[in-house]
Each structure stands twice: as C-alpha cells, then as structure tokens.
Amino acid sequence: FEGLITIEFFIYKSGYVAQSVDSIKIVEGFEYTDLHESAIDAIKESRWKPAMAKGEKIAVWLKFPINFILTK
C-alpha cells in the first residue's frame, strides 16, 4: 500500500509521546492496514521538542502526516 496517513497524538511537556491507546490515533487515511501499526510504532518511539507558551513548556496534541511510498 501507498498513501498518506494523518496521526494525532499527545506530547508531554517533556517531549515524550504518551503511550496509552487513547493518546495515539489515526485521524485520516486509507482503510486499516499494517501501515497504521507502523505509523503508530514510529510515533511511539519518537521524541519531540516541547511546545512553549509564555516561556513555559506545555503538553499538546499534534496532528502529523506520514506518507508511505513504495520504492523499487
């Protein structure tokens, strides 16, 4: 399969992604495939620069597109 998946997830103010089932979800994309699991696994392993508001680190929800492309 090829295509674009948009995944929404919660990032703590430490920059780590929340690991609970309710904290990571596919919000746009094609019918369920193993690519959904690959996208979720990649996000779970990622670390982000914390968002800032008024000079303070804050926790946020983020929507992030992941494009899967087949190559030869």
Short mmCIF file of N, CA and C in Angstrom, two decimals:
data_model
loop_
_atom_site.label_atom_id
_atom_site.label_comp_id
_atom_site.label_asym_id
_atom_site.label_seq_id
_atom_site.Cartn_x
_atom_site.Cartn_y
_atom_site.Cartn_z
N PHE A 1 0.83 -1.20 0.00
CA PHE A 1 0.00 0.00 0.00
C PHE A 1 0.86 1.24 0.00
N GLU A 2 0.36 2.27 -0.62
CA GLU A 2 0.96 3.60 -0.57
C GLU A 2 -0.12 4.57 -0.13
N GLY A 3 0.28 5.66 0.47
CA GLY A 3 -0.69 6.68 0.80
C GLY A 3 -0.31 7.49 2.01
N LEU A 4 -1.15 8.45 2.29
CA LEU A 4 -0.93 9.39 3.38
C LEU A 4 -1.83 9.03 4.55
N ILE A 5 -1.24 8.97 5.72
CA ILE A 5 -1.96 8.76 6.97
C ILE A 5 -1.71 9.99 7.83
N THR A 6 -2.74 10.52 8.46
CA THR A 6 -2.56 11.57 9.45
C THR A 6 -2.81 10.96 10.81
N ILE A 7 -1.86 11.13 11.68
CA ILE A 7 -1.93 10.55 13.02
C ILE A 7 -1.96 11.68 14.04
N GLU A 8 -2.78 11.53 15.05
CA GLU A 8 -2.89 12.53 16.12
C GLU A 8 -2.38 11.88 17.41
N PHE A 9 -1.57 12.63 18.15
CA PHE A 9 -1.00 12.06 19.37
C PHE A 9 -0.70 13.16 20.37
N PHE A 10 -0.56 12.74 21.62
CA PHE A 10 -0.34 13.66 22.73
C PHE A 10 1.13 13.65 23.11
N ILE A 11 1.70 14.85 23.22
CA ILE A 11 3.11 15.00 23.60
C ILE A 11 3.16 15.68 24.97
N TYR A 12 3.82 15.00 25.92
CA TYR A 12 4.01 15.59 27.24
C TYR A 12 4.98 16.77 27.16
N LYS A 13 4.98 17.60 28.19
CA LYS A 13 5.89 18.75 28.16
C LYS A 13 7.36 18.33 28.22
N SER A 14 7.62 17.06 28.51
CA SER A 14 8.99 16.53 28.47
C SER A 14 9.43 16.24 27.04
N GLY A 15 8.47 16.21 26.10
CA GLY A 15 8.77 15.90 24.71
C GLY A 15 8.51 14.45 24.34
N TYR A 16 8.16 13.64 25.34
CA TYR A 16 7.85 12.23 25.07
C TYR A 16 6.39 12.08 24.65
N VAL A 17 6.13 11.10 23.81
CA VAL A 17 4.78 10.81 23.33
C VAL A 17 4.08 9.91 24.34
N ALA A 18 2.84 10.27 24.69
CA ALA A 18 2.04 9.43 25.57
C ALA A 18 1.83 8.07 24.91
N GLN A 19 1.88 7.00 25.68
CA GLN A 19 1.85 5.66 25.13
C GLN A 19 0.48 4.97 25.20
N SER A 20 -0.50 5.58 25.84
CA SER A 20 -1.79 4.92 26.00
C SER A 20 -2.55 4.85 24.68
N VAL A 21 -3.46 3.91 24.59
CA VAL A 21 -4.26 3.70 23.38
C VAL A 21 -5.04 4.95 23.00
N ASP A 22 -5.55 5.67 24.00
CA ASP A 22 -6.34 6.87 23.74
C ASP A 22 -5.50 8.07 23.32
N SER A 23 -4.19 7.97 23.43
CA SER A 23 -3.31 9.10 23.17
C SER A 23 -2.73 9.13 21.76
N ILE A 24 -2.94 8.07 20.99
CA ILE A 24 -2.42 7.99 19.63
C ILE A 24 -3.51 7.40 18.75
N LYS A 25 -3.87 8.13 17.68
CA LYS A 25 -4.92 7.61 16.81
C LYS A 25 -4.74 8.09 15.37
N ILE A 26 -5.18 7.25 14.45
CA ILE A 26 -5.20 7.60 13.03
C ILE A 26 -6.46 8.43 12.80
N VAL A 27 -6.30 9.65 12.28
CA VAL A 27 -7.47 10.52 12.07
C VAL A 27 -7.84 10.65 10.60
N GLU A 28 -6.90 10.36 9.70
CA GLU A 28 -7.18 10.37 8.27
C GLU A 28 -6.31 9.32 7.60
N GLY A 29 -6.82 8.75 6.55
CA GLY A 29 -6.02 7.79 5.82
C GLY A 29 -6.88 6.76 5.15
N PHE A 30 -6.23 5.76 4.63
CA PHE A 30 -6.93 4.72 3.91
C PHE A 30 -7.38 3.63 4.88
N GLU A 31 -8.11 2.68 4.35
CA GLU A 31 -8.62 1.57 5.16
C GLU A 31 -7.49 0.93 5.95
N TYR A 32 -7.82 0.41 7.11
CA TYR A 32 -6.80 -0.15 8.01
C TYR A 32 -5.87 -1.14 7.31
N THR A 33 -4.59 -0.94 7.56
CA THR A 33 -3.57 -1.86 7.07
C THR A 33 -2.47 -1.97 8.12
N ASP A 34 -1.49 -2.78 7.85
CA ASP A 34 -0.33 -2.88 8.74
C ASP A 34 0.43 -1.56 8.81
N LEU A 35 0.22 -0.69 7.81
CA LEU A 35 0.90 0.61 7.83
C LEU A 35 0.42 1.46 9.00
N HIS A 36 -0.82 1.28 9.42
CA HIS A 36 -1.31 2.01 10.59
C HIS A 36 -0.45 1.65 11.80
N GLU A 37 -0.20 0.36 11.99
CA GLU A 37 0.62 -0.09 13.11
C GLU A 37 2.04 0.45 12.99
N SER A 38 2.58 0.48 11.78
CA SER A 38 3.93 1.02 11.56
C SER A 38 3.99 2.49 11.93
N ALA A 39 2.97 3.24 11.54
CA ALA A 39 2.92 4.67 11.85
C ALA A 39 2.84 4.88 13.37
N ILE A 40 1.98 4.12 14.03
CA ILE A 40 1.82 4.23 15.48
C ILE A 40 3.12 3.86 16.19
N ASP A 41 3.78 2.79 15.76
CA ASP A 41 5.05 2.39 16.36
C ASP A 41 6.11 3.47 16.19
N ALA A 42 6.18 4.07 15.02
CA ALA A 42 7.17 5.14 14.77
C ALA A 42 6.92 6.34 15.68
N ILE A 43 5.66 6.71 15.83
CA ILE A 43 5.33 7.85 16.70
C ILE A 43 5.66 7.53 18.15
N LYS A 44 5.33 6.32 18.60
CA LYS A 44 5.63 5.94 19.99
C LYS A 44 7.12 6.03 20.30
N GLU A 45 7.98 5.77 19.31
CA GLU A 45 9.42 5.79 19.53
C GLU A 45 10.03 7.18 19.37
N SER A 46 9.24 8.14 18.91
CA SER A 46 9.79 9.47 18.64
C SER A 46 9.86 10.33 19.89
N ARG A 47 10.69 11.36 19.83
CA ARG A 47 10.78 12.36 20.88
C ARG A 47 10.73 13.71 20.20
N TRP A 48 10.04 14.66 20.81
CA TRP A 48 9.77 15.96 20.20
C TRP A 48 10.30 17.09 21.08
N LYS A 49 10.58 18.20 20.44
CA LYS A 49 10.92 19.41 21.18
C LYS A 49 9.62 19.91 21.80
N PRO A 50 9.59 20.13 23.10
CA PRO A 50 8.34 20.54 23.75
C PRO A 50 7.80 21.87 23.19
N ALA A 51 6.48 21.97 23.14
CA ALA A 51 5.84 23.23 22.76
C ALA A 51 6.04 24.22 23.90
N MET A 52 6.03 25.50 23.54
CA MET A 52 6.24 26.54 24.54
C MET A 52 5.09 27.54 24.50
N ALA A 53 4.69 28.02 25.67
CA ALA A 53 3.69 29.08 25.78
C ALA A 53 4.11 29.98 26.94
N LYS A 54 4.31 31.24 26.64
CA LYS A 54 4.72 32.22 27.67
C LYS A 54 5.98 31.78 28.40
N GLY A 55 6.92 31.19 27.63
CA GLY A 55 8.19 30.79 28.19
C GLY A 55 8.18 29.48 28.97
N GLU A 56 7.05 28.80 29.01
CA GLU A 56 6.91 27.54 29.74
C GLU A 56 6.68 26.39 28.76
N LYS A 57 7.25 25.23 29.08
CA LYS A 57 6.97 24.03 28.29
C LYS A 57 5.53 23.61 28.57
N ILE A 58 4.82 23.18 27.50
CA ILE A 58 3.44 22.73 27.67
C ILE A 58 3.22 21.41 26.93
N ALA A 59 2.24 20.66 27.38
CA ALA A 59 1.83 19.43 26.71
C ALA A 59 0.84 19.81 25.61
N VAL A 60 0.87 19.09 24.49
CA VAL A 60 0.00 19.42 23.36
C VAL A 60 -0.43 18.16 22.60
N TRP A 61 -1.55 18.28 21.88
CA TRP A 61 -1.95 17.31 20.87
C TRP A 61 -1.37 17.77 19.55
N LEU A 62 -0.89 16.85 18.74
CA LEU A 62 -0.31 17.18 17.45
C LEU A 62 -0.89 16.26 16.38
N LYS A 63 -1.24 16.83 15.24
CA LYS A 63 -1.61 16.04 14.06
C LYS A 63 -0.42 16.07 13.12
N PHE A 64 -0.02 14.88 12.66
CA PHE A 64 1.21 14.77 11.87
C PHE A 64 0.96 13.83 10.69
N PRO A 65 1.25 14.28 9.46
CA PRO A 65 1.06 13.40 8.30
C PRO A 65 2.27 12.49 8.10
N ILE A 66 1.98 11.24 7.74
CA ILE A 66 3.05 10.29 7.39
C ILE A 66 2.69 9.75 6.01
N ASN A 67 3.61 9.92 5.07
CA ASN A 67 3.39 9.50 3.70
C ASN A 67 4.18 8.21 3.43
N PHE A 68 3.47 7.15 3.09
CA PHE A 68 4.11 5.88 2.75
C PHE A 68 4.23 5.79 1.24
N ILE A 69 5.47 5.56 0.76
CA ILE A 69 5.73 5.48 -0.68
C ILE A 69 6.51 4.20 -0.96
N LEU A 70 6.04 3.42 -1.92
CA LEU A 70 6.76 2.22 -2.34
C LEU A 70 7.88 2.62 -3.28
N THR A 71 9.03 2.03 -3.09
CA THR A 71 10.15 2.26 -4.00
C THR A 71 10.62 0.93 -4.54
N LYS A 72 11.35 1.00 -5.63
CA LYS A 72 11.86 -0.22 -6.26
C LYS A 72 13.07 -0.75 -5.55
#
